[in-house]
Amino acid sequence: MTRKKLVYWIGSSKADLSAFPQPVKDLMGFALHQAQVGGKHDAAEPVKGFGGGGVLEIVEDDDGETYRGVYTVKFSNAVYVLHVFQKKSTKGIKTSKGDIDLIRENLKTAEADAKAEIKSRNASDAKRT
């Protein structure tokens, strides 16, 4: 049986999600649950420019508005929610440079956290043996 991964929220992502409409929160919550148990929601797509399928995005529309949640499954210890936001641009579907920059910055934070947690876990395991 696969161990359920923890979910870590980077920056304001949890507070931002809590402000979304309930149907959007439900979908994103279910997608994160699937990621925790090693699955992938049908609506999850890789974010371009992040090297493969380790950084995923859920896009959901509600009442004429578009909402996005970006998370990473790159690490064995947890799912990290990198950025949750309402799309403001009226032109196309491309994610703004500011949002992409924030996702990159938050991914670096997640990488540092994951490395520190794994190092700490390994040190604890070494003490037991």
mmCIF file with all atom_site columns, N, CA and C in Angstrom, residues 3-71:
data_model
loop_
_atom_site.group_PDB
_atom_site.id
_atom_site.type_symbol
_atom_site.label_atom_id
_atom_site.label_alt_id
_atom_site.label_comp_id
_atom_site.label_asym_id
_atom_site.label_entity_id
_atom_site.label_seq_id
_atom_site.pdbx_PDB_ins_code
_atom_site.Cartn_x
_atom_site.Cartn_y
_atom_site.Cartn_z
_atom_site.occupancy
_atom_site.B_iso_or_equiv
_atom_site.pdbx_formal_charge
_atom_site.auth_seq_id
_atom_site.auth_comp_id
_atom_site.auth_asym_id
_atom_site.auth_atom_id
_atom_site.pdbx_PDB_model_num
ATOM 1   N N  . ARG A 1 3  ? 2.107   4.867  0.828   1.00 0.00 ? 3  ARG A N  1
ATOM 2   C CA . ARG A 1 3  ? 1.954   5.795  1.942   1.00 0.00 ? 3  ARG A CA 1
ATOM 3   C C  . ARG A 1 3  ? 1.464   7.143  1.417   1.00 0.00 ? 3  ARG A C  1
ATOM 4   N N  . LYS A 1 4  ? 0.495   7.708  2.095   1.00 0.00 ? 4  LYS A N  1
ATOM 5   C CA . LYS A 1 4  ? -0.058  8.994  1.690   1.00 0.00 ? 4  LYS A CA 1
ATOM 6   C C  . LYS A 1 4  ? 0.941   10.100 2.008   1.00 0.00 ? 4  LYS A C  1
ATOM 7   N N  . LYS A 1 5  ? 1.288   10.892 0.994   1.00 0.00 ? 5  LYS A N  1
ATOM 8   C CA . LYS A 1 5  ? 2.216   12.000 1.180   1.00 0.00 ? 5  LYS A CA 1
ATOM 9   C C  . LYS A 1 5  ? 1.524   13.152 1.911   1.00 0.00 ? 5  LYS A C  1
ATOM 10  N N  . LEU A 1 6  ? 2.313   13.917 2.624   1.00 0.00 ? 6  LEU A N  1
ATOM 11  C CA . LEU A 1 6  ? 1.813   15.138 3.239   1.00 0.00 ? 6  LEU A CA 1
ATOM 12  C C  . LEU A 1 6  ? 1.637   16.202 2.161   1.00 0.00 ? 6  LEU A C  1
ATOM 13  N N  . VAL A 1 7  ? 0.842   17.223 2.457   1.00 0.00 ? 7  VAL A N  1
ATOM 14  C CA . VAL A 1 7  ? 0.718   18.387 1.577   1.00 0.00 ? 7  VAL A CA 1
ATOM 15  C C  . VAL A 1 7  ? 1.295   19.575 2.319   1.00 0.00 ? 7  VAL A C  1
ATOM 16  N N  . TYR A 1 8  ? 2.240   20.254 1.681   1.00 0.00 ? 8  TYR A N  1
ATOM 17  C CA . TYR A 1 8  ? 2.813   21.480 2.223   1.00 0.00 ? 8  TYR A CA 1
ATOM 18  C C  . TYR A 1 8  ? 2.394   22.637 1.319   1.00 0.00 ? 8  TYR A C  1
ATOM 19  N N  . TRP A 1 9  ? 1.965   23.708 1.949   1.00 0.00 ? 9  TRP A N  1
ATOM 20  C CA . TRP A 1 9  ? 1.479   24.890 1.247   1.00 0.00 ? 9  TRP A CA 1
ATOM 21  C C  . TRP A 1 9  ? 2.566   25.952 1.296   1.00 0.00 ? 9  TRP A C  1
ATOM 22  N N  . ILE A 1 10 ? 3.011   26.421 0.139   1.00 0.00 ? 10 ILE A N  1
ATOM 23  C CA . ILE A 1 10 ? 4.058   27.435 0.062   1.00 0.00 ? 10 ILE A CA 1
ATOM 24  C C  . ILE A 1 10 ? 3.399   28.814 -0.054  1.00 0.00 ? 10 ILE A C  1
ATOM 25  N N  . GLY A 1 11 ? 3.952   29.763 0.703   1.00 0.00 ? 11 GLY A N  1
ATOM 26  C CA . GLY A 1 11 ? 3.447   31.141 0.654   1.00 0.00 ? 11 GLY A CA 1
ATOM 27  C C  . GLY A 1 11 ? 1.986   31.226 1.056   1.00 0.00 ? 11 GLY A C  1
ATOM 28  N N  . SER A 1 12 ? 1.236   31.976 0.290   1.00 0.00 ? 12 SER A N  1
ATOM 29  C CA . SER A 1 12 ? -0.180  32.219 0.598   1.00 0.00 ? 12 SER A CA 1
ATOM 30  C C  . SER A 1 12 ? -1.124  31.238 -0.097  1.00 0.00 ? 12 SER A C  1
ATOM 31  N N  . SER A 1 13 ? -0.583  30.151 -0.628  1.00 0.00 ? 13 SER A N  1
ATOM 32  C CA . SER A 1 13 ? -1.401  29.261 -1.467  1.00 0.00 ? 13 SER A CA 1
ATOM 33  C C  . SER A 1 13 ? -2.635  28.711 -0.746  1.00 0.00 ? 13 SER A C  1
ATOM 34  N N  . LYS A 1 14 ? -2.506  28.335 0.524   1.00 0.00 ? 14 LYS A N  1
ATOM 35  C CA . LYS A 1 14 ? -3.660  27.781 1.240   1.00 0.00 ? 14 LYS A CA 1
ATOM 36  C C  . LYS A 1 14 ? -4.729  28.844 1.468   1.00 0.00 ? 14 LYS A C  1
ATOM 37  N N  . ALA A 1 15 ? -4.312  30.032 1.879   1.00 0.00 ? 15 ALA A N  1
ATOM 38  C CA . ALA A 1 15 ? -5.269  31.125 2.088   1.00 0.00 ? 15 ALA A CA 1
ATOM 39  C C  . ALA A 1 15 ? -5.923  31.528 0.768   1.00 0.00 ? 15 ALA A C  1
ATOM 40  N N  . ASP A 1 16 ? -5.140  31.532 -0.299  1.00 0.00 ? 16 ASP A N  1
ATOM 41  C CA . ASP A 1 16 ? -5.693  31.889 -1.610  1.00 0.00 ? 16 ASP A CA 1
ATOM 42  C C  . ASP A 1 16 ? -6.747  30.881 -2.048  1.00 0.00 ? 16 ASP A C  1
ATOM 43  N N  . LEU A 1 17 ? -6.462  29.597 -1.853  1.00 0.00 ? 17 LEU A N  1
ATOM 44  C CA . LEU A 1 17 ? -7.435  28.570 -2.228  1.00 0.00 ? 17 LEU A CA 1
ATOM 45  C C  . LEU A 1 17 ? -8.709  28.694 -1.411  1.00 0.00 ? 17 LEU A C  1
ATOM 46  N N  . SER A 1 18 ? -8.588  29.044 -0.143  1.00 0.00 ? 18 SER A N  1
ATOM 47  C CA . SER A 1 18 ? -9.773  29.126 0.713   1.00 0.00 ? 18 SER A CA 1
ATOM 48  C C  . SER A 1 18 ? -10.737 30.225 0.264   1.00 0.00 ? 18 SER A C  1
ATOM 49  N N  . ALA A 1 19 ? -10.248 31.182 -0.512  1.00 0.00 ? 19 ALA A N  1
ATOM 50  C CA . ALA A 1 19 ? -11.095 32.257 -1.013  1.00 0.00 ? 19 ALA A CA 1
ATOM 51  C C  . ALA A 1 19 ? -11.807 31.902 -2.318  1.00 0.00 ? 19 ALA A C  1
ATOM 52  N N  . PHE A 1 20 ? -11.493 30.762 -2.893  1.00 0.00 ? 20 PHE A N  1
ATOM 53  C CA . PHE A 1 20 ? -12.095 30.359 -4.166  1.00 0.00 ? 20 PHE A CA 1
ATOM 54  C C  . PHE A 1 20 ? -13.516 29.837 -3.946  1.00 0.00 ? 20 PHE A C  1
ATOM 55  N N  . PRO A 1 21 ? -14.325 29.799 -5.021  1.00 0.00 ? 21 PRO A N  1
ATOM 56  C CA . PRO A 1 21 ? -15.661 29.204 -4.922  1.00 0.00 ? 21 PRO A CA 1
ATOM 57  C C  . PRO A 1 21 ? -15.570 27.724 -4.538  1.00 0.00 ? 21 PRO A C  1
ATOM 58  N N  . GLN A 1 22 ? -16.585 27.226 -3.852  1.00 0.00 ? 22 GLN A N  1
ATOM 59  C CA . GLN A 1 22 ? -16.576 25.855 -3.342  1.00 0.00 ? 22 GLN A CA 1
ATOM 60  C C  . GLN A 1 22 ? -16.323 24.805 -4.428  1.00 0.00 ? 22 GLN A C  1
ATOM 61  N N  . PRO A 1 23 ? -16.953 24.896 -5.616  1.00 0.00 ? 23 PRO A N  1
ATOM 62  C CA . PRO A 1 23 ? -16.673 23.865 -6.631  1.00 0.00 ? 23 PRO A CA 1
ATOM 63  C C  . PRO A 1 23 ? -15.201 23.811 -7.046  1.00 0.00 ? 23 PRO A C  1
ATOM 64  N N  . VAL A 1 24 ? -14.537 24.957 -7.065  1.00 0.00 ? 24 VAL A N  1
ATOM 65  C CA . VAL A 1 24 ? -13.109 25.016 -7.415  1.00 0.00 ? 24 VAL A CA 1
ATOM 66  C C  . VAL A 1 24 ? -12.287 24.393 -6.288  1.00 0.00 ? 24 VAL A C  1
ATOM 67  N N  . LYS A 1 25 ? -12.618 24.727 -5.049  1.00 0.00 ? 25 LYS A N  1
ATOM 68  C CA . LYS A 1 25 ? -11.918 24.144 -3.903  1.00 0.00 ? 25 LYS A CA 1
ATOM 69  C C  . LYS A 1 25 ? -12.076 22.626 -3.898  1.00 0.00 ? 25 LYS A C  1
ATOM 70  N N  . ASP A 1 26 ? -13.277 22.155 -4.200  1.00 0.00 ? 26 ASP A N  1
ATOM 71  C CA . ASP A 1 26 ? -13.524 20.708 -4.213  1.00 0.00 ? 26 ASP A CA 1
ATOM 72  C C  . ASP A 1 26 ? -12.648 20.009 -5.250  1.00 0.00 ? 26 ASP A C  1
ATOM 73  N N  . LEU A 1 27 ? -12.612 20.553 -6.470  1.00 0.00 ? 27 LEU A N  1
ATOM 74  C CA . LEU A 1 27 ? -11.823 19.935 -7.537  1.00 0.00 ? 27 LEU A CA 1
ATOM 75  C C  . LEU A 1 27 ? -10.331 19.951 -7.194  1.00 0.00 ? 27 LEU A C  1
ATOM 76  N N  . MET A 1 28 ? -9.846  21.086 -6.734  1.00 0.00 ? 28 MET A N  1
ATOM 77  C CA . MET A 1 28 ? -8.416  21.180 -6.425  1.00 0.00 ? 28 MET A CA 1
ATOM 78  C C  . MET A 1 28 ? -8.062  20.295 -5.234  1.00 0.00 ? 28 MET A C  1
ATOM 79  N N  . GLY A 1 29 ? -8.946  20.233 -4.260  1.00 0.00 ? 29 GLY A N  1
ATOM 80  C CA . GLY A 1 29 ? -8.706  19.351 -3.117  1.00 0.00 ? 29 GLY A CA 1
ATOM 81  C C  . GLY A 1 29 ? -8.643  17.897 -3.531  1.00 0.00 ? 29 GLY A C  1
ATOM 82  N N  . PHE A 1 30 ? -9.533  17.481 -4.417  1.00 0.00 ? 30 PHE A N  1
ATOM 83  C CA . PHE A 1 30 ? -9.533  16.102 -4.893  1.00 0.00 ? 30 PHE A CA 1
ATOM 84  C C  . PHE A 1 30 ? -8.278  15.812 -5.704  1.00 0.00 ? 30 PHE A C  1
ATOM 85  N N  . ALA A 1 31 ? -7.854  16.774 -6.536  1.00 0.00 ? 31 ALA A N  1
ATOM 86  C CA . ALA A 1 31 ? -6.631  16.597 -7.328  1.00 0.00 ? 31 ALA A CA 1
ATOM 87  C C  . ALA A 1 31 ? -5.418  16.446 -6.413  1.00 0.00 ? 31 ALA A C  1
ATOM 88  N N  . LEU A 1 32 ? -5.367  17.232 -5.339  1.00 0.00 ? 32 LEU A N  1
ATOM 89  C CA . LEU A 1 32 ? -4.252  17.115 -4.395  1.00 0.00 ? 32 LEU A CA 1
ATOM 90  C C  . LEU A 1 32 ? -4.293  15.775 -3.662  1.00 0.00 ? 32 LEU A C  1
ATOM 91  N N  . HIS A 1 33 ? -5.497  15.319 -3.315  1.00 0.00 ? 33 HIS A N  1
ATOM 92  C CA . HIS A 1 33 ? -5.622  14.010 -2.676  1.00 0.00 ? 33 HIS A CA 1
ATOM 93  C C  . HIS A 1 33 ? -5.087  12.911 -3.602  1.00 0.00 ? 33 HIS A C  1
ATOM 94  N N  . GLN A 1 34 ? -5.450  12.983 -4.867  1.00 0.00 ? 34 GLN A N  1
ATOM 95  C CA . GLN A 1 34 ? -4.950  11.984 -5.813  1.00 0.00 ? 34 GLN A CA 1
ATOM 96  C C  . GLN A 1 34 ? -3.428  12.027 -5.892  1.00 0.00 ? 34 GLN A C  1
ATOM 97  N N  . ALA A 1 35 ? -2.846  13.219 -5.883  1.00 0.00 ? 35 ALA A N  1
ATOM 98  C CA . ALA A 1 35 ? -1.380  13.345 -5.911  1.00 0.00 ? 35 ALA A CA 1
ATOM 99  C C  . ALA A 1 35 ? -0.773  12.749 -4.641  1.00 0.00 ? 35 ALA A C  1
ATOM 100 N N  . GLN A 1 36 ? -1.425  12.933 -3.505  1.00 0.00 ? 36 GLN A N  1
ATOM 101 C CA . GLN A 1 36 ? -0.917  12.394 -2.233  1.00 0.00 ? 36 GLN A CA 1
ATOM 102 C C  . GLN A 1 36 ? -0.792  10.873 -2.253  1.00 0.00 ? 36 GLN A C  1
ATOM 103 N N  . VAL A 1 37 ? -1.694  10.221 -2.960  1.00 0.00 ? 37 VAL A N  1
ATOM 104 C CA . VAL A 1 37 ? -1.694  8.755  -2.986  1.00 0.00 ? 37 VAL A CA 1
ATOM 105 C C  . VAL A 1 37 ? -1.039  8.198  -4.248  1.00 0.00 ? 37 VAL A C  1
ATOM 106 N N  . GLY A 1 38 ? -0.334  9.070  -4.983  1.00 0.00 ? 38 GLY A N  1
ATOM 107 C CA . GLY A 1 38 ? 0.426   8.624  -6.146  1.00 0.00 ? 38 GLY A CA 1
ATOM 108 C C  . GLY A 1 38 ? -0.308  8.666  -7.463  1.00 0.00 ? 38 GLY A C  1
ATOM 109 N N  . GLY A 1 39 ? -1.492  9.238  -7.477  1.00 0.00 ? 39 GLY A N  1
ATOM 110 C CA . GLY A 1 39 ? -2.270  9.337  -8.708  1.00 0.00 ? 39 GLY A CA 1
ATOM 111 C C  . GLY A 1 39 ? -2.147  10.707 -9.349  1.00 0.00 ? 39 GLY A C  1
ATOM 112 N N  . LYS A 1 40 ? -2.910  10.885 -10.417 1.00 0.00 ? 40 LYS A N  1
ATOM 113 C CA . LYS A 1 40 ? -2.925  12.160 -11.134 1.00 0.00 ? 40 LYS A CA 1
ATOM 114 C C  . LYS A 1 40 ? -4.340  12.418 -11.606 1.00 0.00 ? 40 LYS A C  1
ATOM 115 N N  . HIS A 1 41 ? -4.886  13.552 -11.251 1.00 0.00 ? 41 HIS A N  1
ATOM 116 C CA . HIS A 1 41 ? -6.236  13.944 -11.669 1.00 0.00 ? 41 HIS A CA 1
ATOM 117 C C  . HIS A 1 41 ? -6.262  14.102 -13.189 1.00 0.00 ? 41 HIS A C  1
ATOM 118 N N  . ASP A 1 42 ? -7.383  13.761 -13.797 1.00 0.00 ? 42 ASP A N  1
ATOM 119 C CA . ASP A 1 42 ? -7.516  13.870 -15.260 1.00 0.00 ? 42 ASP A CA 1
ATOM 120 C C  . ASP A 1 42 ? -7.268  15.293 -15.762 1.00 0.00 ? 42 ASP A C  1
ATOM 121 N N  . ALA A 1 43 ? -7.584  16.288 -14.934 1.00 0.00 ? 43 ALA A N  1
ATOM 122 C CA . ALA A 1 43 ? -7.422  17.682 -15.356 1.00 0.00 ? 43 ALA A CA 1
ATOM 123 C C  . ALA A 1 43 ? -6.018  18.224 -15.093 1.00 0.00 ? 43 ALA A C  1
ATOM 124 N N  . ALA A 1 44 ? -5.153  17.458 -14.439 1.00 0.00 ? 44 ALA A N  1
ATOM 125 C CA . ALA A 1 44 ? -3.795  17.928 -14.127 1.00 0.00 ? 44 ALA A CA 1
ATOM 126 C C  . ALA A 1 44 ? -2.922  17.848 -15.373 1.00 0.00 ? 44 ALA A C  1
ATOM 127 N N  . GLU A 1 45 ? -2.282  18.960 -15.676 1.00 0.00 ? 45 GLU A N  1
ATOM 128 C CA . GLU A 1 45 ? -1.407  19.042 -16.843 1.00 0.00 ? 45 GLU A CA 1
ATOM 129 C C  . GLU A 1 45 ? -0.044  19.595 -16.422 1.00 0.00 ? 45 GLU A C  1
ATOM 130 N N  . PRO A 1 46 ? 1.036   19.114 -17.053 1.00 0.00 ? 46 PRO A N  1
ATOM 131 C CA . PRO A 1 46 ? 2.356   19.683 -16.745 1.00 0.00 ? 46 PRO A CA 1
ATOM 132 C C  . PRO A 1 46 ? 2.409   21.169 -17.096 1.00 0.00 ? 46 PRO A C  1
ATOM 133 N N  . VAL A 1 47 ? 3.090   21.942 -16.275 1.00 0.00 ? 47 VAL A N  1
ATOM 134 C CA . VAL A 1 47 ? 3.287   23.361 -16.553 1.00 0.00 ? 47 VAL A CA 1
ATOM 135 C C  . VAL A 1 47 ? 4.496   23.480 -17.464 1.00 0.00 ? 47 VAL A C  1
ATOM 136 N N  . LYS A 1 48 ? 4.333   24.154 -18.587 1.00 0.00 ? 48 LYS A N  1
ATOM 137 C CA . LYS A 1 48 ? 5.419   24.308 -19.548 1.00 0.00 ? 48 LYS A CA 1
ATOM 138 C C  . LYS A 1 48 ? 6.570   25.104 -18.941 1.00 0.00 ? 48 LYS A C  1
ATOM 139 N N  . GLY A 1 49 ? 7.781   24.667 -19.271 1.00 0.00 ? 49 GLY A N  1
ATOM 140 C CA . GLY A 1 49 ? 8.962   25.376 -18.815 1.00 0.00 ? 49 GLY A CA 1
ATOM 141 C C  . GLY A 1 49 ? 9.527   24.863 -17.501 1.00 0.00 ? 49 GLY A C  1
ATOM 142 N N  . PHE A 1 50 ? 8.963   23.751 -16.986 1.00 0.00 ? 50 PHE A N  1
ATOM 143 C CA . PHE A 1 50 ? 9.445   23.208 -15.717 1.00 0.00 ? 50 PHE A CA 1
ATOM 144 C C  . PHE A 1 50 ? 9.977   21.790 -15.870 1.00 0.00 ? 50 PHE A C  1
ATOM 145 N N  . GLY A 1 51 ? 10.376  21.422 -17.070 1.00 0.00 ? 51 GLY A N  1
ATOM 146 C CA . GLY A 1 51 ? 11.072  20.165 -17.291 1.00 0.00 ? 51 GLY A CA 1
ATOM 147 C C  . GLY A 1 51 ? 10.286  18.905 -17.010 1.00 0.00 ? 51 GLY A C  1
ATOM 148 N N  . GLY A 1 52 ? 9.236   18.681 -17.718 1.00 0.00 ? 52 GLY A N  1
ATOM 149 C CA . GLY A 1 52 ? 8.516   17.418 -17.571 1.00 0.00 ? 52 GLY A CA 1
ATOM 150 C C  . GLY A 1 52 ? 7.274   17.528 -16.723 1.00 0.00 ? 52 GLY A C  1
ATOM 151 N N  . GLY A 1 53 ? 6.892   16.392 -16.137 1.00 0.00 ? 53 GLY A N  1
ATOM 152 C CA . GLY A 1 53 ? 5.627   16.304 -15.425 1.00 0.00 ? 53 GLY A CA 1
ATOM 153 C C  . GLY A 1 53 ? 5.721   16.463 -13.927 1.00 0.00 ? 53 GLY A C  1
ATOM 154 N N  . GLY A 1 54 ? 6.800   17.020 -13.406 1.00 0.00 ? 54 GLY A N  1
ATOM 155 C CA . GLY A 1 54 ? 6.942   17.154 -11.964 1.00 0.00 ? 54 GLY A CA 1
ATOM 156 C C  . GLY A 1 54 ? 6.200   18.339 -11.380 1.00 0.00 ? 54 GLY A C  1
ATOM 157 N N  . VAL A 1 55 ? 5.884   19.338 -12.214 1.00 0.00 ? 55 VAL A N  1
ATOM 158 C CA . VAL A 1 55 ? 5.113   20.504 -11.781 1.00 0.00 ? 55 VAL A CA 1
ATOM 159 C C  . VAL A 1 55 ? 3.823   20.493 -12.580 1.00 0.00 ? 55 VAL A C  1
ATOM 160 N N  . LEU A 1 56 ? 2.699   20.379 -11.868 1.00 0.00 ? 56 LEU A N  1
ATOM 161 C CA . LEU A 1 56 ? 1.396   20.206 -12.504 1.00 0.00 ? 56 LEU A CA 1
ATOM 162 C C  . LEU A 1 56 ? 0.472   21.366 -12.187 1.00 0.00 ? 56 LEU A C  1
ATOM 163 N N  . GLU A 1 57 ? -0.505  21.549 -13.083 1.00 0.00 ? 57 GLU A N  1
ATOM 164 C CA . GLU A 1 57 ? -1.467  22.635 -12.921 1.00 0.00 ? 57 GLU A CA 1
ATOM 165 C C  . GLU A 1 57 ? -2.879  22.096 -13.114 1.00 0.00 ? 57 GLU A C  1
ATOM 166 N N  . ILE A 1 58 ? -3.757  22.560 -12.251 1.00 0.00 ? 58 ILE A N  1
ATOM 167 C CA . ILE A 1 58 ? -5.187  22.301 -12.401 1.00 0.00 ? 58 ILE A CA 1
ATOM 168 C C  . ILE A 1 58 ? -5.820  23.629 -12.789 1.00 0.00 ? 58 ILE A C  1
ATOM 169 N N  . VAL A 1 59 ? -6.609  23.634 -13.846 1.00 0.00 ? 59 VAL A N  1
ATOM 170 C CA . VAL A 1 59 ? -7.325  24.835 -14.274 1.00 0.00 ? 59 VAL A CA 1
ATOM 171 C C  . VAL A 1 59 ? -8.813  24.530 -14.176 1.00 0.00 ? 59 VAL A C  1
ATOM 172 N N  . GLU A 1 60 ? -9.543  25.407 -13.510 1.00 0.00 ? 60 GLU A N  1
ATOM 173 C CA . GLU A 1 60 ? -10.977 25.211 -13.335 1.00 0.00 ? 60 GLU A CA 1
ATOM 174 C C  . GLU A 1 60 ? -11.699 26.529 -13.576 1.00 0.00 ? 60 GLU A C  1
ATOM 175 N N  . ASP A 1 61 ? -12.794 26.461 -14.304 1.00 0.00 ? 61 ASP A N  1
ATOM 176 C CA . ASP A 1 61 ? -13.629 27.638 -14.555 1.00 0.00 ? 61 ASP A CA 1
ATOM 177 C C  . ASP A 1 61 ? -14.864 27.569 -13.668 1.00 0.00 ? 61 ASP A C  1
ATOM 178 N N  . ASP A 1 62 ? -15.272 28.741 -13.179 1.00 0.00 ? 62 ASP A N  1
ATOM 179 C CA . ASP A 1 62 ? -16.487 28.825 -12.381 1.00 0.00 ? 62 ASP A CA 1
ATOM 180 C C  . ASP A 1 62 ? -17.087 30.210 -12.571 1.00 0.00 ? 62 ASP A C  1
ATOM 181 N N  . ASP A 1 63 ? -18.329 30.240 -13.001 1.00 0.00 ? 63 ASP A N  1
ATOM 182 C CA . ASP A 1 63 ? -19.063 31.492 -13.161 1.00 0.00 ? 63 ASP A CA 1
ATOM 183 C C  . ASP A 1 63 ? -18.302 32.508 -14.013 1.00 0.00 ? 63 ASP A C  1
ATOM 184 N N  . GLY A 1 64 ? -17.692 32.028 -15.098 1.00 0.00 ? 64 GLY A N  1
ATOM 185 C CA . GLY A 1 64 ? -16.990 32.900 -16.027 1.00 0.00 ? 64 GLY A CA 1
ATOM 186 C C  . GLY A 1 64 ? -15.582 33.295 -15.611 1.00 0.00 ? 64 GLY A C  1
ATOM 187 N N  . GLU A 1 65 ? -15.122 32.803 -14.491 1.00 0.00 ? 65 GLU A N  1
ATOM 188 C CA . GLU A 1 65 ? -13.781 33.107 -13.993 1.00 0.00 ? 65 GLU A CA 1
ATOM 189 C C  . GLU A 1 65 ? -12.919 31.848 -14.083 1.00 0.00 ? 65 GLU A C  1
ATOM 190 N N  . THR A 1 66 ? -11.604 32.036 -14.227 1.00 0.00 ? 66 THR A N  1
ATOM 191 C CA . THR A 1 66 ? -10.672 30.914 -14.320 1.00 0.00 ? 66 THR A CA 1
ATOM 192 C C  . THR A 1 66 ? -9.751  30.913 -13.109 1.00 0.00 ? 66 THR A C  1
ATOM 193 N N  . TYR A 1 67 ? -9.599  29.727 -12.509 1.00 0.00 ? 67 TYR A N  1
ATOM 194 C CA . TYR A 1 67 ? -8.782  29.549 -11.313 1.00 0.00 ? 67 TYR A CA 1
ATOM 195 C C  . TYR A 1 67 ? -7.721  28.499 -11.601 1.00 0.00 ? 67 TYR A C  1
ATOM 196 N N  . ARG A 1 68 ? -6.528  28.707 -11.028 1.00 0.00 ? 68 ARG A N  1
ATOM 197 C CA . ARG A 1 68 ? -5.426  27.779 -11.271 1.00 0.00 ? 68 ARG A CA 1
ATOM 198 C C  . ARG A 1 68 ? -4.750  27.401 -9.957  1.00 0.00 ? 68 ARG A C  1
ATOM 199 N N  . GLY A 1 69 ? -4.352  26.159 -9.891  1.00 0.00 ? 69 GLY A N  1
ATOM 200 C CA . GLY A 1 69 ? -3.572  25.667 -8.765  1.00 0.00 ? 69 GLY A CA 1
ATOM 201 C C  . GLY A 1 69 ? -2.367  24.927 -9.313  1.00 0.00 ? 69 GLY A C  1
ATOM 202 N N  . VAL A 1 70 ? -1.185  25.260 -8.828  1.00 0.00 ? 70 VAL A N  1
ATOM 203 C CA . VAL A 1 70 ? 0.057   24.654 -9.310  1.00 0.00 ? 70 VAL A CA 1
ATOM 204 C C  . VAL A 1 70 ? 0.723   23.946 -8.140  1.00 0.00 ? 70 VAL A C  1
ATOM 205 N N  . TYR A 1 71 ? 1.115   22.703 -8.374  1.00 0.00 ? 71 TYR A N  1
ATOM 206 C CA . TYR A 1 71 ? 1.755   21.919 -7.319  1.00 0.00 ? 71 TYR A CA 1
ATOM 207 C C  . TYR A 1 71 ? 2.830   21.034 -7.926  1.00 0.00 ? 71 TYR A C  1
#
